[in-house]
Amino acid sequence: MTNELIANFKQKISPAVFKVVEKHSLVTLDEPEYTLKLRLISASDGGIVFRIEDFKQKADYFLGGGSRRAGGKDNDLTFLDSQCIYQFEVKKTKHPQQLLGKTQLKAGLRWVRHILDVSCSEHEQLLTKVAYIQISIPKRPNLVRSAKKYRFLLSDNVLIVAVSSEVIEVEFVKIYNYILSNGHVLQNLDWKKIY
């Protein structure tokens, strides 16, 4: 499944905007407000990780000199693996259970569909599910009293990973196992209704 997708990406998409995840890959989202390290592990024969902002900047067709933030909303990170699109959005929240990123997650999925339309015409058969994941970083980390580095919450079919500080490493395998054990988080994707 993913081998075909990876081959299509390598043929049609600049290698500057995506990374192939074979075994273990550490992806760092380094923003002024936080640094998040996500340790990705492919559950299949390989996956693809990218930031839509990098596609926007490389394409350079938006006004503003290829601004990463131009062209509408998007999510922070996308991981394509094992028939699933994993959409990640990072938010600073006062309360960890606050769902603030669903708008960006849905908008990001439209971007992902566009990227897949360009790179792989058979993507609707290869990627049949989507998981929306919001990583919640506390606005005031010194007030968070949790022995765990992160915990899982569910809100409106979005998995919320509440982390305990602004610099944290999250293991994707724990997210993947949690999703597998809670099937309603992983919803069937109807491509006709994404618009």
PDB file of C-alpha atoms in Angstrom:
ATOM      1  CA  MET A   1       0.000   0.000   0.000  1.00  0.00           C
ATOM      2  CA  THR A   2       2.373   2.701   1.156  1.00  0.00           C
ATOM      3  CA  ASN A   3       5.173   1.658  -1.253  1.00  0.00           C
ATOM      4  CA  GLU A   4       3.041   2.854  -4.161  1.00  0.00           C
ATOM      5  CA  LEU A   5       2.330   6.145  -2.402  1.00  0.00           C
ATOM      6  CA  ILE A   6       6.013   6.667  -1.554  1.00  0.00           C
ATOM      7  CA  ALA A   7       7.021   5.909  -5.160  1.00  0.00           C
ATOM      8  CA  ASN A   8       4.480   8.456  -6.446  1.00  0.00           C
ATOM      9  CA  PHE A   9       5.687  11.113  -4.007  1.00  0.00           C
ATOM     10  CA  LYS A  10       9.307  10.513  -5.028  1.00  0.00           C
ATOM     11  CA  GLN A  11       8.382  10.869  -8.718  1.00  0.00           C
ATOM     12  CA  LYS A  12       6.099  13.907  -8.478  1.00  0.00           C
ATOM     13  CA  ILE A  13       6.856  15.888  -5.291  1.00  0.00           C
ATOM     14  CA  SER A  14      10.004  17.797  -4.351  1.00  0.00           C
ATOM     15  CA  PRO A  15      12.000  15.906  -1.690  1.00  0.00           C
ATOM     16  CA  ALA A  16      12.394  19.217   0.169  1.00  0.00           C
ATOM     17  CA  VAL A  17       8.782  19.102   1.403  1.00  0.00           C
ATOM     18  CA  PHE A  18       8.311  15.532   2.650  1.00  0.00           C
ATOM     19  CA  LYS A  19      10.177  12.798   4.489  1.00  0.00           C
ATOM     20  CA  VAL A  20       9.837   9.029   4.166  1.00  0.00           C
ATOM     21  CA  VAL A  21       9.374   7.269   7.501  1.00  0.00           C
ATOM     22  CA  GLU A  22      10.701   3.730   7.328  1.00  0.00           C
ATOM     23  CA  LYS A  23      11.450   2.664  10.873  1.00  0.00           C
ATOM     24  CA  HIS A  24      12.001   5.421  13.402  1.00  0.00           C
ATOM     25  CA  SER A  25      11.938   9.111  12.517  1.00  0.00           C
ATOM     26  CA  LEU A  26      12.053  12.057  14.853  1.00  0.00           C
ATOM     27  CA  VAL A  27      10.109  15.067  13.563  1.00  0.00           C
ATOM     28  CA  THR A  28      10.597  18.368  15.360  1.00  0.00           C
ATOM     29  CA  LEU A  29       8.054  21.194  15.206  1.00  0.00           C
ATOM     30  CA  ASP A  30      10.054  24.185  16.349  1.00  0.00           C
ATOM     31  CA  GLU A  31       7.823  27.221  16.789  1.00  0.00           C
ATOM     32  CA  PRO A  32       8.386  30.371  18.881  1.00  0.00           C
ATOM     33  CA  GLU A  33       5.837  29.198  21.496  1.00  0.00           C
ATOM     34  CA  TYR A  34       6.869  25.536  21.720  1.00  0.00           C
ATOM     35  CA  THR A  35       9.149  22.752  20.557  1.00  0.00           C
ATOM     36  CA  LEU A  36       7.440  19.442  19.969  1.00  0.00           C
ATOM     37  CA  LYS A  37       9.298  16.278  19.059  1.00  0.00           C
ATOM     38  CA  LEU A  38       7.181  13.505  17.581  1.00  0.00           C
ATOM     39  CA  ARG A  39       8.845  10.100  17.277  1.00  0.00           C
ATOM     40  CA  LEU A  40       7.151   8.436  14.298  1.00  0.00           C
ATOM     41  CA  ILE A  41       7.179   4.698  13.642  1.00  0.00           C
ATOM     42  CA  SER A  42       5.571   3.299  10.507  1.00  0.00           C
ATOM     43  CA  ALA A  43       2.973   0.615  11.203  1.00  0.00           C
ATOM     44  CA  SER A  44       3.259  -0.608   7.601  1.00  0.00           C
ATOM     45  CA  ASP A  45       5.983  -0.801   4.974  1.00  0.00           C
ATOM     46  CA  GLY A  46       6.760   2.913   5.240  1.00  0.00           C
ATOM     47  CA  GLY A  47       5.012   6.240   5.651  1.00  0.00           C
ATOM     48  CA  ILE A  48       5.260   9.860   4.567  1.00  0.00           C
ATOM     49  CA  VAL A  49       5.361  12.910   6.837  1.00  0.00           C
ATOM     50  CA  PHE A  50       5.063  16.546   5.780  1.00  0.00           C
ATOM     51  CA  ARG A  51       3.986  20.044   6.747  1.00  0.00           C
ATOM     52  CA  ILE A  52       1.511  21.759   4.446  1.00  0.00           C
ATOM     53  CA  GLU A  53       3.294  25.040   5.191  1.00  0.00           C
ATOM     54  CA  ASP A  54       6.378  23.651   3.418  1.00  0.00           C
ATOM     55  CA  PHE A  55       4.287  22.853   0.315  1.00  0.00           C
ATOM     56  CA  LYS A  56       2.886  26.394   0.320  1.00  0.00           C
ATOM     57  CA  GLN A  57       6.303  27.972   0.689  1.00  0.00           C
ATOM     58  CA  LYS A  58       7.891  25.816  -2.012  1.00  0.00           C
ATOM     59  CA  ALA A  59       5.001  26.370  -4.455  1.00  0.00           C
ATOM     60  CA  ASP A  60       5.374  30.151  -4.117  1.00  0.00           C
ATOM     61  CA  TYR A  61       2.131  30.951  -5.921  1.00  0.00           C
ATOM     62  CA  PHE A  62       0.476  32.851  -3.068  1.00  0.00           C
ATOM     63  CA  LEU A  63       0.910  36.578  -2.693  1.00  0.00           C
ATOM     64  CA  GLY A  64       3.307  37.455   0.064  1.00  0.00           C
ATOM     65  CA  GLY A  65       6.454  35.816  -1.276  1.00  0.00           C
ATOM     66  CA  GLY A  66       5.541  32.190  -0.694  1.00  0.00           C
ATOM     67  CA  SER A  67       4.477  32.764   2.876  1.00  0.00           C
ATOM     68  CA  ARG A  68       4.106  29.562   4.852  1.00  0.00           C
ATOM     69  CA  ARG A  69       0.946  30.954   6.449  1.00  0.00           C
ATOM     70  CA  ALA A  70      -0.692  32.113   3.190  1.00  0.00           C
ATOM     71  CA  GLY A  71      -3.484  30.391   1.350  1.00  0.00           C
ATOM     72  CA  GLY A  72      -5.910  29.590   4.137  1.00  0.00           C
ATOM     73  CA  LYS A  73      -5.839  27.443   7.244  1.00  0.00           C
ATOM     74  CA  ASP A  74      -4.010  24.139   7.541  1.00  0.00           C
ATOM     75  CA  ASN A  75      -2.838  21.726  10.206  1.00  0.00           C
ATOM     76  CA  ASP A  76       0.669  21.528  11.674  1.00  0.00           C
ATOM     77  CA  LEU A  77       1.760  18.053  10.538  1.00  0.00           C
ATOM     78  CA  THR A  78       0.461  15.197   8.387  1.00  0.00           C
ATOM     79  CA  PHE A  79       1.563  11.549   8.538  1.00  0.00           C
ATOM     80  CA  LEU A  80       0.403   9.077   5.866  1.00  0.00           C
ATOM     81  CA  ASP A  81       0.763   5.488   7.039  1.00  0.00           C
ATOM     82  CA  SER A  82      -1.052   2.165   7.048  1.00  0.00           C
ATOM     83  CA  GLN A  83      -4.143   3.274   5.051  1.00  0.00           C
ATOM     84  CA  CYS A  84      -4.599   6.285   7.307  1.00  0.00           C
ATOM     85  CA  ILE A  85      -4.086  10.031   7.221  1.00  0.00           C
ATOM     86  CA  TYR A  86      -2.972  11.246  10.649  1.00  0.00           C
ATOM     87  CA  GLN A  87      -3.600  14.988  10.984  1.00  0.00           C
ATOM     88  CA  PHE A  88      -1.798  16.776  13.852  1.00  0.00           C
ATOM     89  CA  GLU A  89      -2.579  20.249  15.168  1.00  0.00           C
ATOM     90  CA  VAL A  90      -0.699  21.758  18.126  1.00  0.00           C
ATOM     91  CA  LYS A  91      -2.529  24.221  20.383  1.00  0.00           C
ATOM     92  CA  LYS A  92      -1.658  26.051  23.582  1.00  0.00           C
ATOM     93  CA  THR A  93      -4.652  25.655  25.872  1.00  0.00           C
ATOM     94  CA  LYS A  94      -5.709  26.758  29.312  1.00  0.00           C
ATOM     95  CA  HIS A  95      -7.508  23.452  29.840  1.00  0.00           C
ATOM     96  CA  PRO A  96      -6.059  20.307  28.202  1.00  0.00           C
ATOM     97  CA  GLN A  97      -9.478  18.988  27.145  1.00  0.00           C
ATOM     98  CA  GLN A  98     -10.282  22.144  25.113  1.00  0.00           C
ATOM     99  CA  LEU A  99     -10.773  21.273  21.451  1.00  0.00           C
ATOM    100  CA  LEU A 100      -9.406  24.285  19.576  1.00  0.00           C
ATOM    101  CA  GLY A 101      -7.870  22.748  16.459  1.00  0.00           C
ATOM    102  CA  LYS A 102     -10.733  21.059  14.604  1.00  0.00           C
ATOM    103  CA  THR A 103     -11.046  23.907  12.068  1.00  0.00           C
ATOM    104  CA  GLN A 104      -7.356  23.600  11.155  1.00  0.00           C
ATOM    105  CA  LEU A 105      -7.553  19.800  11.034  1.00  0.00           C
ATOM    106  CA  LYS A 106     -10.478  19.847   8.605  1.00  0.00           C
ATOM    107  CA  ALA A 107      -8.909  22.594   6.478  1.00  0.00           C
ATOM    108  CA  GLY A 108      -5.631  20.691   6.456  1.00  0.00           C
ATOM    109  CA  LEU A 109      -7.409  17.619   5.150  1.00  0.00           C
ATOM    110  CA  ARG A 110      -8.537  19.610   2.099  1.00  0.00           C
ATOM    111  CA  TRP A 111      -4.880  20.513   1.475  1.00  0.00           C
ATOM    112  CA  VAL A 112      -3.859  16.868   1.893  1.00  0.00           C
ATOM    113  CA  ARG A 113      -6.502  15.830  -0.621  1.00  0.00           C
ATOM    114  CA  HIS A 114      -5.113  18.379  -3.090  1.00  0.00           C
ATOM    115  CA  ILE A 115      -1.545  17.103  -2.561  1.00  0.00           C
ATOM    116  CA  LEU A 116      -2.703  13.508  -3.006  1.00  0.00           C
ATOM    117  CA  ASP A 117      -4.695  14.398  -6.152  1.00  0.00           C
ATOM    118  CA  VAL A 118      -1.475  15.793  -7.644  1.00  0.00           C
ATOM    119  CA  SER A 119       0.821  12.984  -6.515  1.00  0.00           C
ATOM    120  CA  CYS A 120      -1.219   9.771  -6.596  1.00  0.00           C
ATOM    121  CA  SER A 121      -4.453   9.275  -8.505  1.00  0.00           C
ATOM    122  CA  GLU A 122      -5.191   6.013  -6.616  1.00  0.00           C
ATOM    123  CA  HIS A 123      -4.990   7.619  -3.163  1.00  0.00           C
ATOM    124  CA  GLU A 124      -8.687   7.035  -2.402  1.00  0.00           C
ATOM    125  CA  GLN A 125      -8.023   3.281  -2.381  1.00  0.00           C
ATOM    126  CA  LEU A 126      -4.711   3.580  -0.528  1.00  0.00           C
ATOM    127  CA  LEU A 127      -5.800   5.943   2.268  1.00  0.00           C
ATOM    128  CA  THR A 128      -9.267   5.110   3.564  1.00  0.00           C
ATOM    129  CA  LYS A 129      -9.273   6.582   7.086  1.00  0.00           C
ATOM    130  CA  VAL A 130      -8.389   9.775   8.891  1.00  0.00           C
ATOM    131  CA  ALA A 131      -7.435  10.412  12.511  1.00  0.00           C
ATOM    132  CA  TYR A 132      -7.573  13.965  13.842  1.00  0.00           C
ATOM    133  CA  ILE A 133      -5.090  14.549  16.656  1.00  0.00           C
ATOM    134  CA  GLN A 134      -4.727  17.757  18.651  1.00  0.00           C
ATOM    135  CA  ILE A 135      -1.653  18.057  20.835  1.00  0.00           C
ATOM    136  CA  SER A 136      -2.521  20.388  23.714  1.00  0.00           C
ATOM    137  CA  ILE A 137       0.326  22.261  25.357  1.00  0.00           C
ATOM    138  CA  PRO A 138      -0.533  24.034  28.625  1.00  0.00           C
ATOM    139  CA  LYS A 139      -0.430  27.843  28.575  1.00  0.00           C
ATOM    140  CA  ARG A 140       1.092  27.747  32.049  1.00  0.00           C
ATOM    141  CA  PRO A 141       3.147  24.531  32.256  1.00  0.00           C
ATOM    142  CA  ASN A 142       4.371  25.202  35.786  1.00  0.00           C
ATOM    143  CA  LEU A 143       0.775  24.774  37.028  1.00  0.00           C
ATOM    144  CA  VAL A 144       0.321  21.354  35.418  1.00  0.00           C
ATOM    145  CA  ARG A 145       0.594  18.712  38.092  1.00  0.00           C
ATOM    146  CA  SER A 146       0.865  15.442  36.253  1.00  0.00           C
ATOM    147  CA  ALA A 147       3.338  12.630  36.738  1.00  0.00           C
ATOM    148  CA  LYS A 148       2.797  11.575  33.119  1.00  0.00           C
ATOM    149  CA  LYS A 149       4.450  13.382  30.243  1.00  0.00           C
ATOM    150  CA  TYR A 150       1.175  13.220  28.314  1.00  0.00           C
ATOM    151  CA  ARG A 151      -2.319  11.765  28.508  1.00  0.00           C
ATOM    152  CA  PHE A 152      -5.134  11.022  26.060  1.00  0.00           C
ATOM    153  CA  LEU A 153      -8.605  12.577  25.933  1.00  0.00           C
ATOM    154  CA  LEU A 154     -11.421  12.336  23.402  1.00  0.00           C
ATOM    155  CA  SER A 155     -13.560  15.214  22.178  1.00  0.00           C
ATOM    156  CA  ASP A 156     -15.849  15.266  19.137  1.00  0.00           C
ATOM    157  CA  ASN A 157     -13.991  12.420  17.363  1.00  0.00           C
ATOM    158  CA  VAL A 158     -10.666  14.171  17.881  1.00  0.00           C
ATOM    159  CA  LEU A 159      -7.937  12.554  19.935  1.00  0.00           C
ATOM    160  CA  ILE A 160      -6.376  15.123  22.261  1.00  0.00           C
ATOM    161  CA  VAL A 161      -2.876  14.416  23.520  1.00  0.00           C
ATOM    162  CA  ALA A 162      -2.391  16.665  26.538  1.00  0.00           C
ATOM    163  CA  VAL A 163       1.306  17.210  27.188  1.00  0.00           C
ATOM    164  CA  SER A 164       2.862  18.551  30.368  1.00  0.00           C
ATOM    165  CA  SER A 165       5.386  21.077  29.013  1.00  0.00           C
ATOM    166  CA  GLU A 166       6.373  23.216  26.032  1.00  0.00           C
ATOM    167  CA  VAL A 167       9.290  20.960  25.090  1.00  0.00           C
ATOM    168  CA  ILE A 168       8.203  17.349  24.897  1.00  0.00           C
ATOM    169  CA  GLU A 169       8.726  14.190  22.904  1.00  0.00           C
ATOM    170  CA  VAL A 170       5.611  12.206  22.008  1.00  0.00           C
ATOM    171  CA  GLU A 171       5.824   8.566  20.895  1.00  0.00           C
ATOM    172  CA  PHE A 172       3.547   7.910  17.919  1.00  0.00           C
ATOM    173  CA  VAL A 173       3.345   4.199  18.766  1.00  0.00           C
ATOM    174  CA  LYS A 174       1.430   5.100  21.950  1.00  0.00           C
ATOM    175  CA  ILE A 175      -0.985   7.271  19.945  1.00  0.00           C
ATOM    176  CA  TYR A 176      -1.391   4.469  17.372  1.00  0.00           C
ATOM    177  CA  ASN A 177      -2.116   1.865  20.061  1.00  0.00           C
ATOM    178  CA  TYR A 178      -4.622   4.172  21.749  1.00  0.00           C
ATOM    179  CA  ILE A 179      -6.426   4.757  18.443  1.00  0.00           C
ATOM    180  CA  LEU A 180      -6.555   1.006  17.743  1.00  0.00           C
ATOM    181  CA  SER A 181      -8.123   0.373  21.126  1.00  0.00           C
ATOM    182  CA  ASN A 182     -10.705   3.185  20.609  1.00  0.00           C
ATOM    183  CA  GLY A 183     -12.123   2.574  17.138  1.00  0.00           C
ATOM    184  CA  HIS A 184     -14.471   5.569  17.147  1.00  0.00           C
ATOM    185  CA  VAL A 185     -11.440   7.899  17.011  1.00  0.00           C
ATOM    186  CA  LEU A 186     -10.468   6.410  13.667  1.00  0.00           C
ATOM    187  CA  GLN A 187     -13.343   7.290  11.388  1.00  0.00           C
ATOM    188  CA  ASN A 188     -14.054   6.210   7.820  1.00  0.00           C
ATOM    189  CA  LEU A 189     -13.217   8.931   5.371  1.00  0.00           C
ATOM    190  CA  ASP A 190     -15.693   9.884   2.643  1.00  0.00           C
ATOM    191  CA  TRP A 191     -13.624  11.802   0.090  1.00  0.00           C
ATOM    192  CA  LYS A 192     -16.727  13.324  -1.512  1.00  0.00           C
ATOM    193  CA  LYS A 193     -17.586  15.221   1.678  1.00  0.00           C
ATOM    194  CA  ILE A 194     -14.183  16.795   2.342  1.00  0.00           C
ATOM    195  CA  TYR A 195     -14.809  20.038   0.448  1.00  0.00           C
TER     196      TYR A 195
END
